[in-house]
XYZ file of C-alpha atoms in Angstrom:
61
model
C -17.608 -6.880 -3.865
C -19.254 -4.270 -1.641
C -21.005 -1.434 -3.440
C -18.670 1.194 -2.002
C -15.624 -0.563 -3.490
C -17.297 -0.608 -6.891
C -18.105 3.093 -6.657
C -14.519 3.892 -5.625
C -13.164 1.879 -8.569
C -15.416 3.750 -10.989
C -14.374 7.098 -9.526
C -10.700 6.194 -9.759
C -11.149 5.014 -13.346
C -12.751 8.344 -14.292
C -9.873 10.255 -12.679
C -7.301 8.200 -14.589
C -9.194 8.661 -17.851
C -8.956 12.442 -17.407
C -5.175 12.370 -16.842
C -2.644 13.066 -19.526
C -0.093 10.362 -20.401
C 2.682 12.020 -18.374
C 0.444 12.208 -15.299
C -0.458 8.526 -15.627
C 3.246 7.646 -15.762
C 3.919 9.753 -12.658
C 1.012 8.092 -10.870
C 2.357 4.628 -11.770
C 5.825 5.574 -10.531
C 4.351 6.799 -7.263
C 2.238 3.648 -6.879
C 5.380 1.554 -7.405
C 7.186 3.600 -4.772
C 4.342 3.103 -2.281
C 4.389 -0.645 -2.958
C 8.160 -0.684 -2.344
C 7.693 1.103 1.000
C 4.938 -1.295 2.021
C 7.027 -4.350 1.128
C 10.016 -2.952 3.036
C 7.873 -2.311 6.114
C 6.456 -5.838 5.874
C 9.975 -7.304 5.688
C 11.001 -5.271 8.741
C 7.944 -6.508 10.639
C 8.700 -10.130 9.764
C 12.327 -9.719 10.849
C 11.251 -8.117 14.142
C 8.785 -10.902 14.906
C 11.362 -13.562 14.084
C 13.913 -11.852 16.328
C 11.517 -11.518 19.277
C 9.607 -14.776 18.845
C 10.805 -16.328 22.113
C 10.222 -13.306 24.327
C 7.362 -13.545 26.839
C 4.238 -11.590 26.067
C 1.812 -9.695 28.271
C -1.866 -10.488 27.737
C -4.018 -7.487 26.922
C -6.691 -8.505 29.390
């Protein structure tokens, strides 16, 4: 694990430790919401790729 990731984890842990129980619950709800959005976007991307799989592509070069 890179050093910067370890430092970020420690910083995040300290922030969570300073939160009250209600703030931790709100943070967890928000994290769940963000995960839901990410999963929905991923599903949309997969559906788009499947739908356009046979279309010709243009090389970037």
